Amino acid sequence: MNRQSKQTILLTGAAGNIGREVLRMLVAQGDRYHIRVLELKNARSMALFDKYRGRIEIYYADLSQLDQLQQATRGVDWCIHTASIIPPRAYEERELTYRVNVLGTANLIASLEKHSPKAFIIVTSSVAVYGDRLQRPNIRVTDQLQTSEGDNYGSSKIHMEQIVRSSKLGWTIFRLSAIMGVGNHKISKLIFHMPLDTQMEITTLGDTARALTLAIEHRSELERRIFNLGGGAACRTTYREFLSKNFELYGLGALDFPDKAFAERNYHCGLYADGDKLEEILGFRQDSLEDYYATVKASIPAYKRWGASLLKGEIKRRLLNRSEPYRAWVEQDEMRMEDFF
């Protein structure tokens, strides 16, 4: 195929956790597609894209600046839109989250409508749009959207979806479950925000990226439809079991935190009761929860696991100091306790 016969795919957020994996898969099919990436210019993105130089077209731009998007959005057949501010940063920088997730999506769509009106956009949303499902863990696309109290990230995704749905482009929206991969989640105070009894369904980075790339071949089945994207029955667990297993893998021993270290309400996650619909169309699932654990285990050098086992008491004490639910409980801060208990 020459360049003129290839379809052009614009990938936003190509240096992010999901974007990197999508980019890798697209480049592997470079004989079929002309690949264009759009990202902020920084050391991380420049180092990543340098590996693909000559095989991708690179545009450095800020989604919140409409005038910077014109060249990147000309002659686009497909857009895979993964650029997003996600937690914990989303909760720490609310204005930035709105600027990227909401305004950035509006600008991207406006520019595509002007310069590539026949383009089809594949957009990643989040399970956060469903809010606290601790008591009602089985989630369907048709469920009412209602974020957890104070969840500006989930709200940004709801607004983003509204913008996509009102656009003149062809579109589909994938509401992602908890996306897990080696290195894509740093330990933060958020580990204490999810109730331990939360039922959860993970999706690996590989399966998520596979779904996004396979979507290119299924426009007619996806057109103007929203799907829950999850790993399926083989990727279901509880947060207690999931965290306990990861503590074990990292050499940290038991999940032996005191009572009230973890919130008891007001987060998100659950099980996608209708998640098989997307799998039936795309056939993207290859990984299980056990595959994820095996990948994590293989990524941790023995000396790090050994070191963590020696220092596990101190590590867990430091983690507990970051628990906002526990601090609120100890201080009997009634206002903050309402957020968690």
Coordinates of C-alpha atoms in Angstrom, one line a residue:
M1 CA 0.0 0.0 0.0
N2 CA 1.2 3.5 -0.7
R3 CA 0.4 6.4 1.6
Q4 CA -2.5 7.7 -0.5
S5 CA -4.3 4.3 -0.2
K6 CA -3.9 4.0 3.5
Q7 CA -6.5 5.3 6.0
T8 CA -5.2 8.0 8.4
I9 CA -5.6 7.4 12.1
L10 CA -5.1 10.2 14.6
L11 CA -4.2 9.0 18.1
T12 CA -4.5 11.5 20.9
G13 CA -2.8 10.9 24.2
A14 CA -0.3 8.6 22.5
A15 CA 2.3 8.9 25.3
G16 CA -0.2 7.9 28.0
N17 CA -0.6 4.4 29.5
I18 CA -3.2 3.3 27.1
G19 CA -2.0 5.4 24.2
R20 CA 1.4 3.9 24.2
E21 CA 0.0 0.4 23.8
V22 CA -2.4 1.5 21.1
L23 CA 0.5 3.1 19.3
R24 CA 2.6 -0.1 19.5
M25 CA -0.3 -2.1 18.0
L26 CA -1.0 0.4 15.2
V27 CA 2.7 0.6 14.2
A28 CA 2.7 -3.2 13.9
Q29 CA 0.0 -2.7 11.2
G30 CA 1.8 0.2 9.5
D31 CA 1.3 -1.4 6.1
R32 CA -2.4 -0.7 6.5
Y33 CA -2.6 2.7 8.2
H34 CA -1.0 6.1 8.1
I35 CA -0.5 6.8 11.8
R36 CA -0.6 10.3 13.2
V37 CA -0.1 11.1 16.9
L38 CA -1.0 14.2 18.8
E39 CA 0.6 14.9 22.2
L40 CA 2.0 17.6 24.4
K41 CA 5.7 18.1 23.8
N42 CA 7.8 16.9 26.7
A43 CA 10.7 14.6 27.4
R44 CA 8.5 11.5 27.8
S45 CA 6.6 12.0 24.5
M46 CA 9.7 12.9 22.6
A47 CA 11.6 9.8 23.8
L48 CA 8.7 7.6 22.9
F49 CA 8.0 8.9 19.5
D50 CA 11.7 8.9 18.6
K51 CA 11.5 5.1 18.6
Y52 CA 8.9 5.3 15.9
R53 CA 10.4 8.1 13.8
G54 CA 9.8 7.5 10.1
R55 CA 6.8 5.3 10.9
I56 CA 4.5 7.9 12.4
E57 CA 3.5 11.5 11.8
I58 CA 4.0 13.6 15.0
Y59 CA 2.1 16.7 16.0
Y60 CA 2.8 18.4 19.3
A61 CA -0.2 20.4 20.5
D62 CA -2.3 21.3 23.5
L63 CA -5.9 20.1 23.1
S64 CA -7.2 23.1 25.0
Q65 CA -5.9 25.4 22.2
L66 CA -8.2 25.0 19.2
D67 CA -5.8 26.8 16.8
Q68 CA -3.1 24.2 17.5
L69 CA -5.2 21.3 16.2
Q70 CA -5.9 22.3 12.6
Q71 CA -3.0 20.6 10.9
A72 CA -3.3 17.4 12.9
T73 CA -7.0 17.0 12.2
R74 CA -6.8 17.5 8.4
G75 CA -7.5 14.4 6.3
V76 CA -8.3 12.1 9.2
D77 CA -10.4 8.9 8.7
W78 CA -10.3 7.7 12.3
C79 CA -9.5 9.3 15.6
I80 CA -8.8 7.2 18.7
H81 CA -9.2 9.7 21.6
T82 CA -7.4 8.5 24.7
A83 CA -6.0 11.9 25.9
S84 CA -7.3 12.5 29.4
I85 CA -6.3 13.7 32.9
I86 CA -7.0 10.7 35.2
P87 CA -6.9 10.2 39.0
P88 CA -5.1 10.9 41.2
R89 CA -4.0 14.0 39.2
A90 CA -7.6 14.6 38.1
Y91 CA -8.6 15.2 41.8
E92 CA -5.7 17.4 42.5
E93 CA -5.9 19.6 39.5
R94 CA -9.6 20.2 38.8
E95 CA -9.1 23.1 36.4
L96 CA -6.7 21.1 34.3
T97 CA -9.0 18.2 34.3
Y98 CA -11.8 20.3 32.8
R99 CA -9.5 22.0 30.3
V100 CA -8.2 18.7 28.9
N101 CA -11.1 16.3 29.3
V102 CA -14.0 18.6 28.5
L103 CA -12.7 21.6 26.6
G104 CA -10.0 19.5 24.9
T105 CA -12.6 17.0 23.6
A106 CA -14.8 19.9 22.4
N107 CA -11.9 21.5 20.5
L108 CA -10.8 18.2 19.0
I109 CA -14.3 17.4 17.7
A110 CA -14.8 21.0 16.4
S111 CA -11.6 20.8 14.5
L112 CA -12.4 17.3 13.1
E113 CA -15.9 18.5 12.0
K114 CA -14.3 21.4 10.1
H115 CA -11.3 19.6 8.5
S116 CA -12.4 15.9 8.4
P117 CA -16.2 15.8 8.6
K118 CA -16.4 12.2 7.6
A119 CA -14.0 11.0 10.4
F120 CA -15.1 8.4 13.0
I121 CA -14.0 9.1 16.6
I122 CA -13.5 6.3 19.2
V123 CA -13.6 7.9 22.7
T124 CA -12.5 6.5 26.0
S125 CA -14.8 7.3 29.0
S126 CA -14.8 5.6 32.4
V127 CA -16.7 3.4 34.9
A128 CA -16.5 6.5 37.1
V129 CA -19.6 7.9 35.3
Y130 CA -21.7 5.3 37.2
G131 CA -20.6 6.4 40.7
D132 CA -20.8 4.4 43.8
R133 CA -22.0 0.8 42.9
L134 CA -21.0 -0.9 46.1
Q135 CA -24.6 -2.1 46.8
R136 CA -25.5 -2.4 43.1
P137 CA -22.4 -3.9 41.5
N138 CA -23.9 -5.0 38.2
I139 CA -23.6 -2.2 35.7
R140 CA -25.3 -1.7 32.3
V141 CA -24.8 1.1 29.7
T142 CA -28.5 2.0 30.2
D143 CA -28.0 2.8 33.9
Q144 CA -28.4 6.4 35.1
L145 CA -25.1 8.3 35.1
Q146 CA -24.5 9.7 38.6
T147 CA -20.9 10.2 39.8
S148 CA -19.8 9.8 43.4
E149 CA -20.1 12.9 45.5
G150 CA -17.4 15.4 44.6
D151 CA -16.0 13.3 41.8
N152 CA -14.9 16.0 39.3
Y153 CA -13.2 13.3 37.1
G154 CA -16.4 11.3 36.6
S155 CA -18.3 14.6 35.9
S156 CA -15.7 15.6 33.3
K157 CA -16.3 12.2 31.6
I158 CA -20.0 12.7 31.6
H159 CA -19.6 16.2 30.0
M160 CA -17.2 14.8 27.5
E161 CA -19.7 12.1 26.5
Q162 CA -22.4 14.7 26.0
I163 CA -20.1 16.6 23.6
V164 CA -19.3 13.5 21.6
R165 CA -22.9 12.5 21.3
S166 CA -24.0 15.9 20.0
S167 CA -21.3 16.0 17.4
K168 CA -21.7 15.6 13.6
L169 CA -19.0 13.0 13.4
G170 CA -19.4 9.2 13.4
W171 CA -18.6 8.1 17.0
T172 CA -18.5 5.4 19.6
I173 CA -17.8 5.6 23.3
F174 CA -16.1 2.9 25.4
R175 CA -16.6 3.2 29.1
L176 CA -13.4 1.6 30.5
S177 CA -13.3 -0.5 33.6
A178 CA -10.4 -0.4 36.0
I179 CA -7.4 -0.5 33.6
M180 CA -4.4 -2.4 35.0
G181 CA -0.9 -2.9 33.7
V182 CA 2.6 -2.9 35.1
G183 CA 3.7 0.6 36.0
N184 CA 0.4 2.4 35.1
H185 CA -0.7 2.9 38.7
K186 CA 1.5 4.5 41.3
I187 CA 0.7 4.0 44.9
S188 CA -1.2 7.1 46.2
K189 CA -3.7 8.0 48.8
L190 CA -6.4 6.9 46.5
I191 CA -5.8 3.3 47.4
F192 CA -7.8 4.0 50.6
H193 CA -10.7 5.6 48.9
M194 CA -12.2 2.4 47.5
P195 CA -14.2 0.2 49.9
L196 CA -12.5 -3.2 50.3
D197 CA -15.8 -5.0 49.6
T198 CA -16.2 -3.3 46.2
Q199 CA -16.7 -5.8 43.4
M200 CA -14.5 -4.9 40.5
E201 CA -13.7 -5.9 36.9
I202 CA -10.3 -5.1 35.5
T203 CA -9.1 -4.9 31.9
T204 CA -5.4 -5.2 31.0
L205 CA -3.7 -2.5 29.0
G206 CA -3.3 -5.0 26.2
D207 CA -6.9 -5.9 26.0
T208 CA -8.0 -2.3 26.2
A209 CA -5.6 -1.2 23.4
R210 CA -6.7 -4.2 21.3
A211 CA -10.3 -3.2 21.6
L212 CA -9.5 0.4 20.5
T213 CA -7.5 -0.8 17.5
L214 CA -10.0 -3.5 16.4
A215 CA -12.8 -0.9 16.5
I216 CA -11.4 0.5 13.3
E217 CA -12.7 -2.6 11.5
H218 CA -16.2 -2.4 12.9
R219 CA -17.6 1.0 12.2
S220 CA -21.1 -0.2 11.3
E221 CA -21.6 -2.2 14.5
L222 CA -20.3 0.6 16.7
E223 CA -21.7 3.7 15.1
R224 CA -23.3 6.1 17.6
R225 CA -23.3 3.4 20.3
I226 CA -21.9 3.3 23.8
F227 CA -20.3 0.2 25.3
N228 CA -18.9 -0.9 28.6
L229 CA -15.4 -2.2 28.0
G230 CA -14.3 -4.7 30.7
G231 CA -12.2 -7.9 30.9
G232 CA -15.1 -10.1 31.5
A233 CA -15.8 -13.0 34.0
A234 CA -12.1 -14.0 34.0
C235 CA -11.1 -10.5 35.3
R236 CA -13.5 -10.1 38.2
T237 CA -12.6 -10.0 41.9
T238 CA -13.1 -7.8 44.9
Y239 CA -10.9 -4.9 45.8
R240 CA -9.9 -6.7 49.0
E241 CA -8.7 -9.7 47.1
F242 CA -7.0 -7.6 44.4
L243 CA -5.1 -5.4 46.8
S244 CA -4.1 -8.4 49.0
K245 CA -2.7 -10.2 46.0
N246 CA -0.7 -7.2 44.9
F247 CA 0.7 -6.7 48.5
E248 CA 1.8 -10.3 48.5
L249 CA 3.4 -10.0 45.0
Y250 CA 5.4 -6.9 46.1
G251 CA 6.6 -8.5 49.2
L252 CA 4.5 -6.4 51.6
G253 CA 2.8 -9.3 53.3
A254 CA -0.8 -9.2 54.6
L255 CA -3.3 -6.3 54.0
D256 CA -3.3 -5.7 57.8
F257 CA -4.4 -2.1 58.1
P258 CA -6.5 -0.9 61.0
D259 CA -10.3 -0.5 60.9
K260 CA -11.4 2.6 59.1
A261 CA -8.2 2.8 57.0
F262 CA -10.4 2.3 53.9
A263 CA -13.5 4.2 52.9
E264 CA -16.8 2.4 53.2
R265 CA -18.7 4.4 50.5
N266 CA -18.5 7.0 47.8
Y267 CA -16.2 5.7 45.2
H268 CA -16.8 3.7 41.9
C269 CA -16.1 0.4 40.1
G270 CA -18.3 -2.6 39.7
L271 CA -19.1 -5.5 37.2
Y272 CA -20.1 -4.9 33.6
A273 CA -23.2 -7.0 33.2
D274 CA -23.4 -6.1 29.5
G275 CA -19.7 -6.1 28.8
D276 CA -19.9 -9.2 26.6
K277 CA -21.6 -7.1 23.9
L278 CA -18.4 -5.4 22.9
E279 CA -16.5 -8.6 23.1
E280 CA -18.9 -10.3 20.7
I281 CA -18.3 -7.5 18.1
L282 CA -14.5 -7.1 18.5
G283 CA -13.1 -10.3 20.1
F284 CA -10.5 -8.3 22.0
R285 CA -10.2 -10.3 25.2
Q286 CA -7.0 -12.3 25.6
D287 CA -6.0 -11.7 29.2
S288 CA -7.3 -12.9 32.6
L289 CA -6.8 -11.7 36.1
E290 CA -4.2 -14.5 36.6
D291 CA -2.4 -13.2 33.5
Y292 CA -2.2 -9.8 35.1
Y293 CA -0.8 -11.1 38.3
A294 CA 1.8 -13.2 36.5
T295 CA 2.9 -10.1 34.6
V296 CA 3.2 -8.1 37.8
K297 CA 5.2 -10.9 39.4
A298 CA 7.6 -11.1 36.5
S299 CA 8.2 -7.4 36.6
I300 CA 9.4 -7.2 40.2
P301 CA 13.0 -8.1 40.7
A302 CA 13.6 -10.6 43.5
Y303 CA 15.8 -8.1 45.4
K304 CA 13.0 -5.5 45.4
R305 CA 10.6 -8.1 46.8
W306 CA 13.1 -9.1 49.4
G307 CA 13.8 -5.5 50.4
A308 CA 10.1 -4.7 50.6
S309 CA 9.6 -7.8 52.9
L310 CA 12.2 -6.4 55.3
L311 CA 10.7 -3.0 55.4
K312 CA 7.0 -3.9 55.1
G313 CA 6.1 -2.6 58.5
E314 CA 7.5 0.8 57.9
I315 CA 6.1 1.0 54.3
K316 CA 2.6 0.2 55.6
R317 CA 2.9 2.8 58.4
R318 CA 3.8 5.4 55.8
L319 CA 0.9 4.3 53.6
L320 CA -1.5 4.5 56.5
N321 CA -0.3 8.1 57.1
R322 CA -1.7 8.9 53.7
S323 CA -5.1 7.5 54.3
E324 CA -7.6 10.3 54.4
P325 CA -10.5 8.1 55.7
Y326 CA -8.3 7.0 58.6
R327 CA -7.2 10.6 59.4
A328 CA -10.8 11.8 59.3
W329 CA -11.8 8.9 61.7
V330 CA -9.0 9.5 64.1
E331 CA -9.6 13.2 64.2
Q332 CA -13.4 12.7 64.3
D333 CA -13.7 15.2 61.5
E334 CA -17.5 14.8 60.9
M335 CA -17.5 16.7 57.7
R336 CA -14.7 14.6 56.2
M337 CA -16.1 11.3 57.6
E338 CA -19.3 11.9 55.6
D339 CA -17.2 11.5 52.4
F340 CA -16.0 8.1 53.4
F341 CA -18.4 6.4 56.0

